[in-house]
């Protein structure tokens, strides 16, 4: 899944669902805080996916270049 497929656009339907989910939101600042918390979680997940993909590519390259290495030879993120 590409980054552009993970972006959320706030529309009336999404705002309405947030209002139903959280009850009476008093003002736009409160709605903004809620949306930003959700957006922060989504961005964290996107960044984690990106790190995983990058690590998988590095490990695949190491597997090709060093076919006899052990898993414990390279520990951590690359």
CSV table of N, CA and C in Angstrom, one decimal:
chain,number,residue,atom,x,y,z
A,1,UNK,N,0.8,-1.2,0.0
A,1,UNK,CA,0.0,0.0,0.0
A,1,UNK,C,0.9,1.2,0.0
A,2,UNK,N,0.6,2.2,-0.9
A,2,UNK,CA,1.4,3.4,-1.0
A,2,UNK,C,0.9,4.4,0.0
A,3,UNK,N,1.8,5.4,0.3
A,3,UNK,CA,1.4,6.5,1.2
A,3,UNK,C,0.2,7.2,0.8
A,4,UNK,N,0.0,7.5,-0.5
A,4,UNK,CA,-1.2,8.2,-0.9
A,4,UNK,C,-2.5,7.5,-0.6
A,5,UNK,N,-2.4,6.1,-0.4
A,5,UNK,CA,-3.6,5.3,-0.1
A,5,UNK,C,-3.9,5.4,1.4
A,6,UNK,N,-3.0,5.9,2.2
A,6,UNK,CA,-3.2,5.9,3.6
A,6,UNK,C,-3.6,7.3,4.1
A,7,UNK,N,-3.7,8.3,3.3
A,7,UNK,CA,-4.1,9.6,3.7
A,7,UNK,C,-5.6,9.7,3.9
A,8,UNK,N,-6.0,10.4,4.9
A,8,UNK,CA,-7.4,10.6,5.2
A,8,UNK,C,-7.8,12.0,4.9
A,9,UNK,N,-8.9,12.2,4.2
A,9,UNK,CA,-9.4,13.5,4.0
A,9,UNK,C,-10.7,13.6,4.9
A,10,UNK,N,-10.7,14.7,5.7
A,10,UNK,CA,-11.9,14.9,6.5
A,10,UNK,C,-13.0,15.5,5.7
A,11,UNK,N,-14.1,14.7,5.7
A,11,UNK,CA,-15.3,15.2,5.0
A,11,UNK,C,-16.4,15.2,6.0
A,12,UNK,N,-17.6,15.6,5.5
A,12,UNK,CA,-18.8,15.6,6.4
A,12,UNK,C,-19.1,14.3,7.1
A,13,UNK,N,-18.9,13.2,6.3
A,13,UNK,CA,-19.2,11.9,6.8
A,13,UNK,C,-18.3,11.5,8.0
A,14,UNK,N,-17.0,11.8,7.8
A,14,UNK,CA,-16.0,11.5,8.8
A,14,UNK,C,-16.2,12.4,10.1
A,15,UNK,N,-16.5,13.6,9.9
A,15,UNK,CA,-16.7,14.5,11.0
A,15,UNK,C,-17.9,14.1,11.7
A,16,UNK,N,-19.0,13.7,11.0
A,16,UNK,CA,-20.2,13.2,11.6
A,16,UNK,C,-20.0,12.0,12.5
A,17,UNK,N,-19.2,11.1,11.9
A,17,UNK,CA,-18.8,9.8,12.6
A,17,UNK,C,-18.0,10.1,13.9
A,18,UNK,N,-17.1,11.1,13.8
A,18,UNK,CA,-16.3,11.5,15.0
A,18,UNK,C,-17.3,12.1,16.1
A,19,UNK,N,-18.2,12.9,15.6
A,19,UNK,CA,-19.1,13.5,16.6
A,19,UNK,C,-20.0,12.4,17.2
A,20,UNK,N,-20.4,11.4,16.5
A,20,UNK,CA,-21.2,10.3,17.1
A,20,UNK,C,-20.3,9.5,18.0
A,21,UNK,N,-19.1,9.3,17.6
A,21,UNK,CA,-18.2,8.5,18.5
A,21,UNK,C,-17.8,9.2,19.8
A,22,UNK,N,-17.5,10.4,19.7
A,22,UNK,CA,-17.1,11.2,20.9
A,22,UNK,C,-18.2,12.0,21.6
A,23,UNK,N,-19.4,11.9,21.1
A,23,UNK,CA,-20.4,12.7,21.8
A,23,UNK,C,-20.4,14.1,21.4
A,24,UNK,N,-20.8,14.9,22.4
A,24,UNK,CA,-20.8,16.4,22.2
A,24,UNK,C,-19.4,17.0,22.2
A,25,UNK,N,-18.9,17.3,21.0
A,25,UNK,CA,-17.7,18.1,20.9
A,25,UNK,C,-18.1,19.5,21.0
A,26,UNK,N,-17.4,20.2,21.9
A,26,UNK,CA,-17.8,21.6,22.2
A,26,UNK,C,-17.4,22.6,21.1
A,27,UNK,N,-16.2,22.5,20.6
A,27,UNK,CA,-15.8,23.5,19.6
A,27,UNK,C,-14.8,22.9,18.6
A,28,UNK,N,-14.4,23.7,17.7
A,28,UNK,CA,-13.4,23.2,16.7
A,28,UNK,C,-12.1,22.8,17.3
A,29,UNK,N,-11.7,23.5,18.3
A,29,UNK,CA,-10.4,23.2,19.0
A,29,UNK,C,-10.4,21.7,19.5
A,30,UNK,N,-11.5,21.4,20.1
A,30,UNK,CA,-11.6,20.0,20.7
A,30,UNK,C,-11.6,19.0,19.5
A,31,UNK,N,-12.4,19.3,18.5
A,31,UNK,CA,-12.4,18.4,17.3
A,31,UNK,C,-11.0,18.3,16.7
A,32,UNK,N,-10.3,19.4,16.6
A,32,UNK,CA,-8.9,19.4,16.1
A,32,UNK,C,-8.0,18.6,16.9
A,33,UNK,N,-8.1,18.6,18.2
A,33,UNK,CA,-7.2,17.8,19.1
A,33,UNK,C,-7.5,16.3,18.8
A,34,UNK,N,-8.8,15.9,18.7
A,34,UNK,CA,-9.2,14.5,18.5
A,34,UNK,C,-8.6,14.1,17.1
A,35,UNK,N,-8.8,14.9,16.1
A,35,UNK,CA,-8.3,14.5,14.8
A,35,UNK,C,-6.8,14.4,14.7
A,36,UNK,N,-6.1,15.3,15.4
A,36,UNK,CA,-4.7,15.3,15.4
A,36,UNK,C,-4.2,14.1,16.2
A,37,UNK,N,-4.8,13.6,17.2
A,37,UNK,CA,-4.4,12.4,17.9
A,37,UNK,C,-4.5,11.2,17.0
A,38,UNK,N,-5.6,11.1,16.2
A,38,UNK,CA,-5.8,10.0,15.3
A,38,UNK,C,-4.8,10.1,14.2
A,39,UNK,N,-4.5,11.3,13.7
A,39,UNK,CA,-3.6,11.5,12.6
A,39,UNK,C,-2.2,11.1,13.1
A,40,UNK,N,-1.8,11.5,14.3
A,40,UNK,CA,-0.5,11.1,14.9
A,40,UNK,C,-0.3,9.6,14.9
A,41,UNK,N,-1.3,8.9,15.3
A,41,UNK,CA,-1.3,7.4,15.3
A,41,UNK,C,-1.1,6.9,13.9
A,42,UNK,N,-1.8,7.4,13.0
A,42,UNK,CA,-1.7,7.0,11.6
A,42,UNK,C,-0.3,7.2,11.0
A,43,UNK,N,0.2,8.4,11.3
A,43,UNK,CA,1.6,8.7,10.8
A,43,UNK,C,2.6,7.8,11.5
A,44,UNK,N,2.4,7.5,12.8
A,44,UNK,CA,3.3,6.6,13.4
A,44,UNK,C,3.3,5.2,12.7
A,45,UNK,N,2.1,4.8,12.4
A,45,UNK,CA,2.0,3.5,11.7
A,45,UNK,C,2.7,3.5,10.3
A,46,UNK,N,2.5,4.6,9.6
A,46,UNK,CA,3.1,4.7,8.3
A,46,UNK,C,4.6,4.7,8.4
A,47,UNK,N,5.2,5.5,9.4
A,47,UNK,CA,6.6,5.5,9.6
A,47,UNK,C,7.1,4.1,10.0
A,48,UNK,N,6.4,3.4,10.8
A,48,UNK,CA,6.8,2.1,11.2
A,48,UNK,C,6.8,1.1,10.0
A,49,UNK,N,5.8,1.2,9.2
A,49,UNK,CA,5.8,0.4,7.9
A,49,UNK,C,7.0,0.7,7.0
A,50,UNK,N,7.3,2.0,6.9
A,50,UNK,CA,8.4,2.4,6.1
A,50,UNK,C,9.7,1.8,6.7
A,51,UNK,N,9.9,1.9,8.0
A,51,UNK,CA,11.1,1.3,8.6
A,51,UNK,C,11.2,-0.2,8.4
A,52,UNK,N,10.0,-0.9,8.5
A,52,UNK,CA,10.0,-2.3,8.3
A,52,UNK,C,10.4,-2.7,6.8
A,53,UNK,N,9.9,-1.9,5.9
A,53,UNK,CA,10.2,-2.1,4.5
A,53,UNK,C,11.7,-1.9,4.2
A,54,UNK,N,12.2,-0.8,4.8
A,54,UNK,CA,13.6,-0.5,4.6
A,54,UNK,C,14.5,-1.6,5.2
A,55,UNK,N,14.1,-2.1,6.4
A,55,UNK,CA,14.9,-3.1,7.0
A,55,UNK,C,14.8,-4.4,6.2
A,56,UNK,N,13.6,-4.7,5.7
A,56,UNK,CA,13.5,-6.0,4.9
A,56,UNK,C,14.3,-5.9,3.6
A,57,UNK,N,14.4,-4.7,3.0
A,57,UNK,CA,15.2,-4.6,1.8
A,57,UNK,C,16.7,-4.7,2.1
A,58,UNK,N,17.1,-4.2,3.2
A,58,UNK,CA,18.5,-4.3,3.7
A,58,UNK,C,18.9,-5.7,4.0
A,59,UNK,N,18.0,-6.4,4.7
A,59,UNK,CA,18.2,-7.8,5.0
A,59,UNK,C,18.3,-8.7,3.8
A,60,UNK,N,17.4,-8.4,2.8
A,60,UNK,CA,17.4,-9.2,1.5
A,60,UNK,C,18.7,-8.9,0.8
A,61,UNK,N,19.2,-7.7,0.8
A,61,UNK,CA,20.5,-7.4,0.2
A,61,UNK,C,21.6,-8.1,0.9
A,62,UNK,N,21.6,-8.1,2.2
A,62,UNK,CA,22.6,-8.9,3.0
A,62,UNK,C,22.5,-10.4,2.7
A,63,UNK,N,21.3,-10.9,2.6
A,63,UNK,CA,21.2,-12.3,2.2
A,63,UNK,C,21.8,-12.7,0.9
A,64,UNK,N,21.7,-11.7,-0.1
A,64,UNK,CA,22.3,-12.0,-1.4
A,64,UNK,C,23.8,-11.8,-1.3
A,65,UNK,N,24.3,-10.8,-0.6
A,65,UNK,CA,25.7,-10.6,-0.5
A,65,UNK,C,26.5,-11.5,0.4
A,66,UNK,N,25.8,-11.9,1.5
A,66,UNK,CA,26.4,-12.8,2.5
A,66,UNK,C,25.5,-14.0,2.8
A,67,UNK,N,25.5,-14.9,1.9
A,67,UNK,CA,24.5,-16.0,2.0
A,67,UNK,C,24.8,-16.9,3.2
A,68,UNK,N,26.0,-16.9,3.8
A,68,UNK,CA,26.3,-17.8,4.9
A,68,UNK,C,26.3,-17.1,6.2
A,69,UNK,N,25.8,-15.9,6.3
A,69,UNK,CA,25.7,-15.2,7.6
A,69,UNK,C,24.7,-15.8,8.5
A,70,UNK,N,24.8,-15.5,9.8
A,70,UNK,CA,23.8,-16.0,10.7
A,70,UNK,C,22.9,-14.8,11.0
A,71,UNK,N,21.7,-15.1,11.5
A,71,UNK,CA,20.8,-14.0,11.9
A,71,UNK,C,21.4,-13.1,12.9
A,72,UNK,N,22.2,-13.7,13.8
A,72,UNK,CA,22.7,-12.9,14.9
A,72,UNK,C,23.9,-12.0,14.5
A,73,UNK,N,24.4,-12.2,13.3
A,73,UNK,CA,25.5,-11.4,12.8
A,73,UNK,C,25.2,-9.9,12.7
A,74,UNK,N,23.9,-9.6,12.4
A,74,UNK,CA,23.5,-8.2,12.2
A,74,UNK,C,22.3,-8.0,13.1
A,75,UNK,N,22.4,-7.2,14.1
A,75,UNK,CA,21.3,-7.0,15.0
A,75,UNK,C,20.9,-5.5,15.0
A,76,UNK,N,19.6,-5.3,15.0
A,76,UNK,CA,19.1,-3.9,15.1
A,76,UNK,C,18.7,-3.4,13.7
A,77,UNK,N,18.3,-2.1,13.7
A,77,UNK,CA,17.9,-1.5,12.5
A,77,UNK,C,19.0,-1.0,11.6
A,78,UNK,N,18.8,-0.9,10.3
A,78,UNK,CA,19.8,-0.6,9.4
A,78,UNK,C,19.5,0.8,8.8
